[in-house]
Amino acid sequence: MTNDFHRIRRLPPYVFEQVNKLKAAARARGEDIIDFGMGNPDMPTPQHIVDKLVETVQNPRTNRYSSSKGIQGLRRAQAAYYQRRFGVALNPETQIVASLGSKEGFANMAQAITAPGDVILVPNPTYPIHEFGFIMSGGVIRHLPAATDSTFMTSLDRAVKHSVPKPTALVLNYPSNPTALVADLDFYKEVVAYAKKHDLIVLSDLAYAEIYFDDNPPPSILEVEGAIDVAVEFTSLSKTYSMPGWRMGFAVGNERLIQALTRVKSYLDYGAFTPIQVAATAALNGPQDCVDEIRAVYKARRDCLVDSIGRAGWHIPTPPATMFAWAPIPEIFAHMGSLEFSKLLLEKAGVAVSPGIGFGEYGEGYVRIALVENEQRTRQAARNIRKLLSESENALHNVVPIKSNANHAR
């Protein structure tokens, strides 16, 4: 049997797998790895959410198949969240669908709207599903810089004018994974106006809406007047309520697009386990002080990371949002590239990060550091990194450059 299946052939080698294999081998040898690689929240899910799950799962009626679009109470809770957080009114019957995490919702939206050969505009660097969801659906990707300044709109206009066929959809992701860049409402206004003028679908990934650190909550694209005509937005409870394994997210926005996603999902799944949906409803409708507490933990970890690793000799820009830092490779190792540097950091310092090249070609020269280790472990990572930097600099100082001989050169 051939392994050359059509859709598999379209996927490149998984860059992160190389680091993951080294990480697994090191742990198998009993080594302690400080793991900043995967954005996998480590904090416990708030107790009132867990309690609601336990209470609901004991009712045998909840063991039955659920609805793929999400139970009504959950969709109403998401509508209430958008109303109080963004001032956006949504119809829970026609403009909201629950998903098995935002990643699944995004991938199935790609399936729903993409014809073979459709051109999709995707930021670079970006979270892999933004690109590969469309590649697996037969789409063709054209990259745009992952920016929010004038260069983005210039690149967008150039891509629309010079792509054949004309692009179908535009992907946005702010706050950004991996760069942590945040967009403001003026940026979204420009994008919406352009999308309406050129008949573009806009898919906005807002998974990190509640993980921000400057008392300036990131906006939703749906706050822009008329955005509902062209846009769908994806959110997740994974980071907001520390519920990653629960797999609960949402797509909200344009009715026609939500209907298309709902139809595709109806053929593929029966929705999340009902007790999980009930617990997710309790998360959205319940006390929100737990969200503030989770945000505060990430902020403390961010500050510890930037300070301790900065004092170790590696400058890391302070991220304004998300659970990630986007760090340029230290100059002494810049020639290695992000993948080889990530391997070196793992082997010599016992610290795992994600190579920037895994998020797109423009991610080269950076690594992504997830805020998933506590402050004590982060300081230990800084000590290990300081030792690596010091040893590497000393090794370079001991290298005596060989001067070329003009006579020999002839």
Short mmCIF file of C-alpha atoms in Angstrom, two decimals:
data_model
loop_
_atom_site.label_atom_id
_atom_site.label_comp_id
_atom_site.label_asym_id
_atom_site.label_seq_id
_atom_site.Cartn_x
_atom_site.Cartn_y
_atom_site.Cartn_z
CA MET A 1 0.00 0.00 0.00
CA THR A 2 1.38 3.39 -0.98
CA ASN A 3 2.02 6.03 1.70
CA ASP A 4 1.72 8.82 -0.85
CA PHE A 5 -1.82 9.87 0.00
CA HIS A 6 -2.73 13.13 -1.70
CA ARG A 7 -3.44 15.28 1.36
CA ILE A 8 -0.50 13.87 3.33
CA ARG A 9 1.85 14.73 0.46
CA ARG A 10 0.78 18.37 0.72
CA LEU A 11 1.93 18.60 4.34
CA PRO A 12 5.58 19.44 5.02
CA PRO A 13 7.64 17.63 7.69
CA TYR A 14 6.51 18.60 11.17
CA VAL A 15 9.35 20.82 12.42
CA PHE A 16 8.40 20.55 16.09
CA GLU A 17 8.65 16.76 15.96
CA GLN A 18 12.46 16.93 15.77
CA VAL A 19 12.63 18.83 19.06
CA ASN A 20 9.94 16.62 20.60
CA LYS A 21 11.93 13.48 19.85
CA LEU A 22 15.04 14.90 21.47
CA LYS A 23 12.96 15.97 24.45
CA ALA A 24 11.46 12.48 24.84
CA ALA A 25 14.90 10.86 24.57
CA ALA A 26 16.33 13.18 27.22
CA ARG A 27 13.50 12.40 29.61
CA ALA A 28 13.94 8.69 28.96
CA ARG A 29 17.54 9.12 30.16
CA GLY A 30 16.20 10.69 33.34
CA GLU A 31 17.15 14.26 32.48
CA ASP A 32 15.13 17.15 33.86
CA ILE A 33 13.78 19.23 30.97
CA ILE A 34 12.35 22.68 31.63
CA ASP A 35 9.69 22.69 28.95
CA PHE A 36 8.61 25.98 27.39
CA GLY A 37 7.76 24.26 24.11
CA MET A 38 4.04 23.60 23.89
CA GLY A 39 1.42 26.21 24.83
CA ASN A 40 -0.27 23.72 27.14
CA PRO A 41 -1.77 25.49 30.19
CA ASP A 42 -0.63 23.86 33.43
CA MET A 43 -2.86 25.62 35.95
CA PRO A 44 -5.84 23.74 37.40
CA THR A 45 -9.28 24.39 35.96
CA PRO A 46 -11.24 26.58 38.45
CA GLN A 47 -13.04 24.42 41.00
CA HIS A 48 -16.59 25.63 40.30
CA ILE A 49 -16.21 24.49 36.68
CA VAL A 50 -14.93 21.07 37.74
CA ASP A 51 -17.75 20.76 40.28
CA LYS A 52 -20.36 21.44 37.59
CA LEU A 53 -18.81 18.73 35.39
CA VAL A 54 -18.89 16.20 38.25
CA GLU A 55 -22.48 17.09 39.11
CA THR A 56 -23.65 16.80 35.50
CA VAL A 57 -21.82 13.61 34.59
CA GLN A 58 -23.73 11.72 37.30
CA ASN A 59 -26.97 12.26 35.39
CA PRO A 60 -27.24 9.26 33.01
CA ARG A 61 -29.21 11.34 30.50
CA THR A 62 -26.06 13.35 29.77
CA ASN A 63 -24.32 10.23 28.42
CA ARG A 64 -26.26 10.44 25.19
CA TYR A 65 -25.15 12.05 21.94
CA SER A 66 -25.09 15.82 22.06
CA SER A 67 -25.68 18.43 19.35
CA SER A 68 -22.76 19.20 17.06
CA LYS A 69 -23.55 22.93 17.15
CA GLY A 70 -23.57 22.98 20.97
CA ILE A 71 -26.36 22.89 23.52
CA GLN A 72 -28.60 25.95 23.57
CA GLY A 73 -27.54 27.11 27.03
CA LEU A 74 -23.88 27.13 26.00
CA ARG A 75 -24.54 29.15 22.86
CA ARG A 76 -26.58 31.63 24.90
CA ALA A 77 -23.70 31.91 27.40
CA GLN A 78 -21.28 32.70 24.57
CA ALA A 79 -23.67 35.35 23.23
CA ALA A 80 -23.82 36.90 26.73
CA TYR A 81 -20.01 36.91 26.89
CA TYR A 82 -19.73 38.79 23.58
CA GLN A 83 -22.34 41.29 24.73
CA ARG A 84 -20.65 42.16 28.03
CA ARG A 85 -17.04 41.93 26.80
CA PHE A 86 -17.27 43.51 23.36
CA GLY A 87 -20.73 45.10 23.21
CA VAL A 88 -21.56 42.79 20.29
CA ALA A 89 -25.07 41.32 19.99
CA LEU A 90 -25.19 37.80 18.51
CA ASN A 91 -28.08 35.46 17.78
CA PRO A 92 -27.19 32.19 19.55
CA GLU A 93 -29.38 30.22 17.11
CA THR A 94 -27.83 31.42 13.86
CA GLN A 95 -24.54 33.17 14.61
CA ILE A 96 -22.83 30.86 17.12
CA VAL A 97 -21.59 27.28 16.92
CA ALA A 98 -19.61 25.46 19.59
CA SER A 99 -16.49 23.64 18.47
CA LEU A 100 -14.08 21.07 19.88
CA GLY A 101 -11.60 23.81 20.64
CA SER A 102 -10.92 26.72 18.31
CA LYS A 103 -8.46 24.60 16.30
CA GLU A 104 -11.15 22.13 15.20
CA GLY A 105 -13.55 24.95 14.43
CA PHE A 106 -10.97 26.65 12.26
CA ALA A 107 -10.04 23.47 10.39
CA ASN A 108 -13.67 22.61 9.67
CA MET A 109 -14.40 26.16 8.54
CA ALA A 110 -11.58 25.71 6.03
CA GLN A 111 -13.27 22.50 4.86
CA ALA A 112 -16.60 24.30 4.59
CA ILE A 113 -15.55 27.28 2.47
CA THR A 114 -12.56 26.11 0.39
CA ALA A 115 -12.68 24.83 -3.18
CA PRO A 116 -9.57 23.26 -4.75
CA GLY A 117 -7.24 26.04 -5.87
CA ASP A 118 -8.83 28.80 -3.80
CA VAL A 119 -6.26 31.40 -2.72
CA ILE A 120 -6.20 32.09 1.02
CA LEU A 121 -4.27 34.97 2.58
CA VAL A 122 -2.50 33.90 5.77
CA PRO A 123 -0.12 35.80 8.08
CA ASN A 124 3.45 34.55 8.46
CA PRO A 125 4.59 33.57 11.03
CA THR A 126 1.38 32.14 12.46
CA TYR A 127 -0.15 29.18 14.25
CA PRO A 128 0.13 26.20 11.83
CA ILE A 129 -3.61 25.38 11.56
CA HIS A 130 -4.23 28.80 9.97
CA GLU A 131 -2.27 27.61 6.97
CA PHE A 132 -2.54 23.83 6.97
CA GLY A 133 -6.28 23.71 7.56
CA PHE A 134 -6.64 25.27 4.12
CA ILE A 135 -3.86 23.23 2.53
CA MET A 136 -5.61 20.02 3.61
CA SER A 137 -8.81 21.44 2.11
CA GLY A 138 -7.17 21.98 -1.28
CA GLY A 139 -6.47 25.68 -0.92
CA VAL A 140 -3.41 27.64 -2.04
CA ILE A 141 -1.68 29.88 0.50
CA ARG A 142 -0.32 33.36 -0.05
CA HIS A 143 1.53 34.82 2.92
CA LEU A 144 1.24 38.29 4.40
CA PRO A 145 3.52 39.79 7.08
CA ALA A 146 2.13 39.22 10.57
CA ALA A 147 1.94 42.95 11.28
CA THR A 148 -0.62 45.60 12.19
CA ASP A 149 0.99 48.66 10.62
CA SER A 150 0.81 50.06 7.10
CA THR A 151 2.96 47.24 5.73
CA PHE A 152 0.10 44.83 6.34
CA MET A 153 -2.46 46.78 4.33
CA THR A 154 0.08 47.40 1.56
CA SER A 155 0.88 43.69 1.38
CA LEU A 156 -2.82 42.80 1.51
CA ASP A 157 -3.61 45.11 -1.39
CA ARG A 158 -0.71 43.74 -3.44
CA ALA A 159 -1.78 40.15 -2.77
CA VAL A 160 -5.38 40.79 -3.78
CA LYS A 161 -4.39 42.59 -6.98
CA HIS A 162 -1.80 40.06 -8.11
CA SER A 163 -3.32 36.71 -7.08
CA VAL A 164 -5.05 34.53 -9.66
CA PRO A 165 -7.71 33.52 -8.86
CA LYS A 166 -8.71 36.39 -6.59
CA PRO A 167 -8.28 35.44 -2.91
CA THR A 168 -11.29 33.98 -1.13
CA ALA A 169 -10.45 34.55 2.52
CA LEU A 170 -8.10 36.40 4.86
CA VAL A 171 -6.88 34.97 8.17
CA LEU A 172 -6.13 37.22 11.16
CA ASN A 173 -4.71 36.23 14.55
CA TYR A 174 -4.40 38.94 17.20
CA PRO A 175 -3.20 38.65 19.90
CA SER A 176 -0.86 36.59 17.79
CA ASN A 177 0.47 33.12 18.31
CA PRO A 178 3.49 33.09 18.12
CA THR A 179 4.48 36.80 18.03
CA ALA A 180 2.15 38.10 20.80
CA LEU A 181 1.37 41.15 18.64
CA VAL A 182 -1.96 42.87 19.42
CA ALA A 183 -4.25 44.66 16.95
CA ASP A 184 -6.41 47.68 17.75
CA LEU A 185 -9.87 48.59 16.55
CA ASP A 186 -8.56 51.00 13.90
CA PHE A 187 -6.66 48.14 12.27
CA TYR A 188 -9.81 46.02 12.18
CA LYS A 189 -11.78 48.91 10.68
CA GLU A 190 -9.33 49.13 7.80
CA VAL A 191 -9.43 45.38 7.25
CA VAL A 192 -13.23 45.20 7.30
CA ALA A 193 -13.59 48.09 4.85
CA TYR A 194 -11.09 46.46 2.50
CA ALA A 195 -12.69 43.03 2.83
CA LYS A 196 -16.14 44.40 1.98
CA LYS A 197 -14.78 46.28 -1.01
CA HIS A 198 -13.00 43.19 -2.40
CA ASP A 199 -15.47 40.49 -1.31
CA LEU A 200 -13.11 38.76 1.12
CA ILE A 201 -14.12 36.44 3.96
CA VAL A 202 -12.26 37.34 7.18
CA LEU A 203 -11.49 34.61 9.73
CA SER A 204 -10.25 36.04 13.02
CA ASP A 205 -8.61 33.81 15.64
CA LEU A 206 -9.13 35.47 19.04
CA ALA A 207 -8.07 32.55 21.25
CA TYR A 208 -6.04 34.85 23.55
CA ALA A 209 -8.72 37.49 24.09
CA GLU A 210 -8.39 37.31 27.88
CA ILE A 211 -4.62 36.82 28.25
CA TYR A 212 -3.38 40.42 28.16
CA PHE A 213 -1.14 42.37 30.52
CA ASP A 214 -1.50 46.12 29.95
CA ASP A 215 -5.07 46.76 31.16
CA ASN A 216 -6.08 47.26 27.53
CA PRO A 217 -8.28 44.27 26.57
CA PRO A 218 -7.83 43.20 22.93
CA PRO A 219 -10.87 44.05 20.79
CA SER A 220 -12.98 41.77 18.62
CA ILE A 221 -13.20 42.40 14.88
CA LEU A 222 -16.98 42.09 15.30
CA GLU A 223 -16.99 45.39 17.19
CA VAL A 224 -16.50 47.09 13.82
CA GLU A 225 -19.76 48.18 12.22
CA GLY A 226 -20.55 45.88 9.29
CA ALA A 227 -17.94 43.27 10.22
CA ILE A 228 -20.66 40.67 10.72
CA ASP A 229 -21.24 40.84 6.94
CA VAL A 230 -17.82 39.34 6.19
CA ALA A 231 -16.26 37.94 9.37
CA VAL A 232 -16.26 34.92 11.65
CA GLU A 233 -14.28 34.87 14.88
CA PHE A 234 -12.91 31.89 16.80
CA THR A 235 -12.48 31.83 20.58
CA SER A 236 -11.48 29.19 23.09
CA LEU A 237 -11.91 28.40 26.77
CA SER A 238 -8.55 26.60 26.85
CA LYS A 239 -6.44 29.53 28.02
CA THR A 240 -9.12 31.77 29.51
CA TYR A 241 -10.25 29.18 32.07
CA SER A 242 -7.28 26.79 31.90
CA MET A 243 -9.40 24.13 30.15
CA PRO A 244 -7.13 22.91 27.31
CA GLY A 245 -7.96 19.20 27.45
CA TRP A 246 -11.68 19.90 27.69
CA ARG A 247 -11.63 20.99 24.03
CA MET A 248 -14.24 23.70 24.04
CA GLY A 249 -14.30 26.67 21.69
CA PHE A 250 -16.62 28.70 19.48
CA ALA A 251 -17.05 30.21 16.06
CA VAL A 252 -19.26 33.29 15.95
CA GLY A 253 -20.23 35.85 13.35
CA ASN A 254 -21.59 35.87 9.81
CA GLU A 255 -24.74 33.73 9.62
CA ARG A 256 -24.01 32.19 6.22
CA LEU A 257 -20.51 31.13 7.25
CA ILE A 258 -21.69 29.77 10.59
CA GLN A 259 -24.39 27.80 8.78
CA ALA A 260 -21.75 26.30 6.47
CA LEU A 261 -19.57 25.29 9.43
CA THR A 262 -22.56 23.83 11.27
CA ARG A 263 -23.46 21.73 8.24
CA VAL A 264 -19.95 20.32 7.88
CA LYS A 265 -19.75 19.56 11.60
CA SER A 266 -23.10 17.78 11.52
CA TYR A 267 -21.52 15.17 9.25
CA LEU A 268 -18.34 14.81 11.31
CA ASP A 269 -19.19 14.87 15.01
CA TYR A 270 -21.91 14.93 17.66
CA GLY A 271 -20.36 17.78 19.61
CA ALA A 272 -18.50 17.76 22.90
CA PHE A 273 -19.62 15.50 25.76
CA THR A 274 -22.71 17.19 27.27
CA PRO A 275 -21.29 17.51 30.82
CA ILE A 276 -18.32 19.40 29.35
CA GLN A 277 -20.70 21.76 27.58
CA VAL A 278 -22.68 22.30 30.79
CA ALA A 279 -19.44 23.00 32.70
CA ALA A 280 -18.34 25.40 29.94
CA THR A 281 -21.66 27.20 30.34
CA ALA A 282 -20.92 27.54 34.06
CA ALA A 283 -17.50 28.96 33.19
CA LEU A 284 -18.94 31.67 30.94
CA ASN A 285 -21.90 32.51 33.19
CA GLY A 286 -20.16 32.14 36.55
CA PRO A 287 -17.78 34.35 38.56
CA GLN A 288 -14.95 35.74 36.43
CA ASP A 289 -12.41 36.42 39.17
CA CYS A 290 -10.74 33.14 38.17
CA VAL A 291 -9.94 34.69 34.77
CA ASP A 292 -8.22 37.61 36.51
CA GLU A 293 -6.23 35.16 38.66
CA ILE A 294 -5.10 33.10 35.65
CA ARG A 295 -4.10 36.29 33.84
CA ALA A 296 -2.12 37.44 36.89
CA VAL A 297 -0.18 34.16 36.99
CA TYR A 298 0.79 34.51 33.32
CA LYS A 299 1.85 38.12 33.91
CA ALA A 300 4.06 37.12 36.85
CA ARG A 301 5.62 34.36 34.76
CA ARG A 302 6.15 36.75 31.86
CA ASP A 303 7.90 39.28 34.08
CA CYS A 304 10.05 36.56 35.67
CA LEU A 305 11.02 35.16 32.26
CA VAL A 306 11.93 38.51 30.69
CA ASP A 307 13.86 39.65 33.77
CA SER A 308 15.76 36.47 34.67
CA ILE A 309 16.70 35.41 31.16
CA GLY A 310 17.51 39.03 30.30
CA ARG A 311 19.96 39.15 33.22
CA ALA A 312 21.40 35.86 31.95
CA GLY A 313 22.37 37.67 28.76
CA TRP A 314 19.49 36.92 26.40
CA HIS A 315 17.19 39.88 25.72
CA ILE A 316 13.55 38.88 25.28
CA PRO A 317 11.00 41.55 24.28
CA THR A 318 8.14 41.87 26.78
CA PRO A 319 4.97 40.38 25.23
CA PRO A 320 1.83 42.52 25.75
CA ALA A 321 -0.51 39.51 25.51
CA THR A 322 -0.83 35.72 25.01
CA MET A 323 1.00 33.04 26.97
CA PHE A 324 4.08 33.29 24.76
CA ALA A 325 7.27 35.29 24.35
CA TRP A 326 8.69 35.68 20.85
CA ALA A 327 12.42 35.78 21.34
CA PRO A 328 15.15 36.58 18.81
CA ILE A 329 17.97 34.02 18.86
CA PRO A 330 20.98 35.35 20.82
CA GLU A 331 23.46 36.92 18.41
CA ILE A 332 26.16 34.38 19.21
CA PHE A 333 23.89 31.60 17.91
CA ALA A 334 22.07 33.50 15.15
CA HIS A 335 23.96 31.67 12.40
CA MET A 336 22.49 28.34 13.53
CA GLY A 337 18.87 29.05 12.70
CA SER A 338 15.93 28.46 15.03
CA LEU A 339 15.72 24.67 14.72
CA GLU A 340 19.39 23.95 15.46
CA PHE A 341 19.41 26.54 18.24
CA SER A 342 16.35 24.87 19.81
CA LYS A 343 18.17 21.53 19.71
CA LEU A 344 21.28 23.07 21.26
CA LEU A 345 19.26 24.71 24.03
CA LEU A 346 17.63 21.37 24.82
CA GLU A 347 20.85 19.33 24.77
CA LYS A 348 23.15 21.79 26.57
CA ALA A 349 20.79 23.70 28.87
CA GLY A 350 17.89 21.29 29.40
CA VAL A 351 15.45 23.95 28.14
CA ALA A 352 12.83 23.21 25.47
CA VAL A 353 11.40 25.93 23.21
CA SER A 354 9.63 25.95 19.84
CA PRO A 355 11.72 26.90 16.78
CA GLY A 356 10.34 29.91 14.97
CA ILE A 357 10.68 28.26 11.56
CA GLY A 358 7.83 25.94 12.59
CA PHE A 359 5.45 28.92 12.37
CA GLY A 360 6.49 29.91 8.85
CA GLU A 361 9.56 31.04 6.97
CA TYR A 362 9.41 34.53 8.46
CA GLY A 363 9.63 32.98 11.90
CA GLU A 364 13.25 32.08 11.25
CA GLY A 365 15.63 33.79 13.65
CA TYR A 366 13.21 33.47 16.59
CA VAL A 367 11.98 30.91 19.08
CA ARG A 368 8.65 30.83 20.89
CA ILE A 369 8.73 30.44 24.67
CA ALA A 370 5.49 29.34 26.36
CA LEU A 371 4.71 30.61 29.87
CA VAL A 372 3.93 27.14 31.20
CA GLU A 373 6.62 26.72 33.86
CA ASN A 374 6.44 28.29 37.30
CA GLU A 375 8.77 31.09 38.37
CA GLN A 376 11.19 28.80 40.22
CA ARG A 377 11.63 26.63 37.13
CA THR A 378 11.97 29.72 34.95
CA ARG A 379 14.81 31.02 37.11
CA GLN A 380 16.51 27.63 36.87
CA ALA A 381 16.18 27.83 33.09
CA ALA A 382 17.82 31.26 33.23
CA ARG A 383 20.76 29.85 35.21
CA ASN A 384 21.18 27.06 32.67
CA ILE A 385 21.03 29.53 29.79
CA ARG A 386 23.55 31.84 31.48
CA LYS A 387 25.97 28.91 31.74
CA LEU A 388 25.47 28.00 28.08
CA LEU A 389 26.01 31.58 26.92
CA SER A 390 29.09 31.99 29.10
CA GLU A 391 30.69 28.74 27.93
CA SER A 392 29.93 29.53 24.29
CA GLU A 393 31.43 33.02 24.50
CA ASN A 394 34.55 31.67 26.20
CA ALA A 395 34.90 29.03 23.51
CA LEU A 396 34.74 31.70 20.81
CA HIS A 397 37.30 33.86 22.60
CA ASN A 398 39.72 30.95 22.57
CA VAL A 399 39.54 30.63 18.80
CA VAL A 400 42.56 32.26 17.14
CA PRO A 401 41.66 33.53 13.65
CA ILE A 402 44.07 32.39 10.93
CA LYS A 403 45.25 35.33 8.85
CA SER A 404 45.45 34.76 5.13
CA ASN A 405 48.93 34.88 3.58
CA ALA A 406 49.02 37.11 0.55
CA ASN A 407 51.80 35.04 -1.07
CA HIS A 408 49.94 31.79 -0.52
CA ALA A 409 46.82 33.38 -1.93
CA ARG A 410 48.56 33.75 -5.24
#
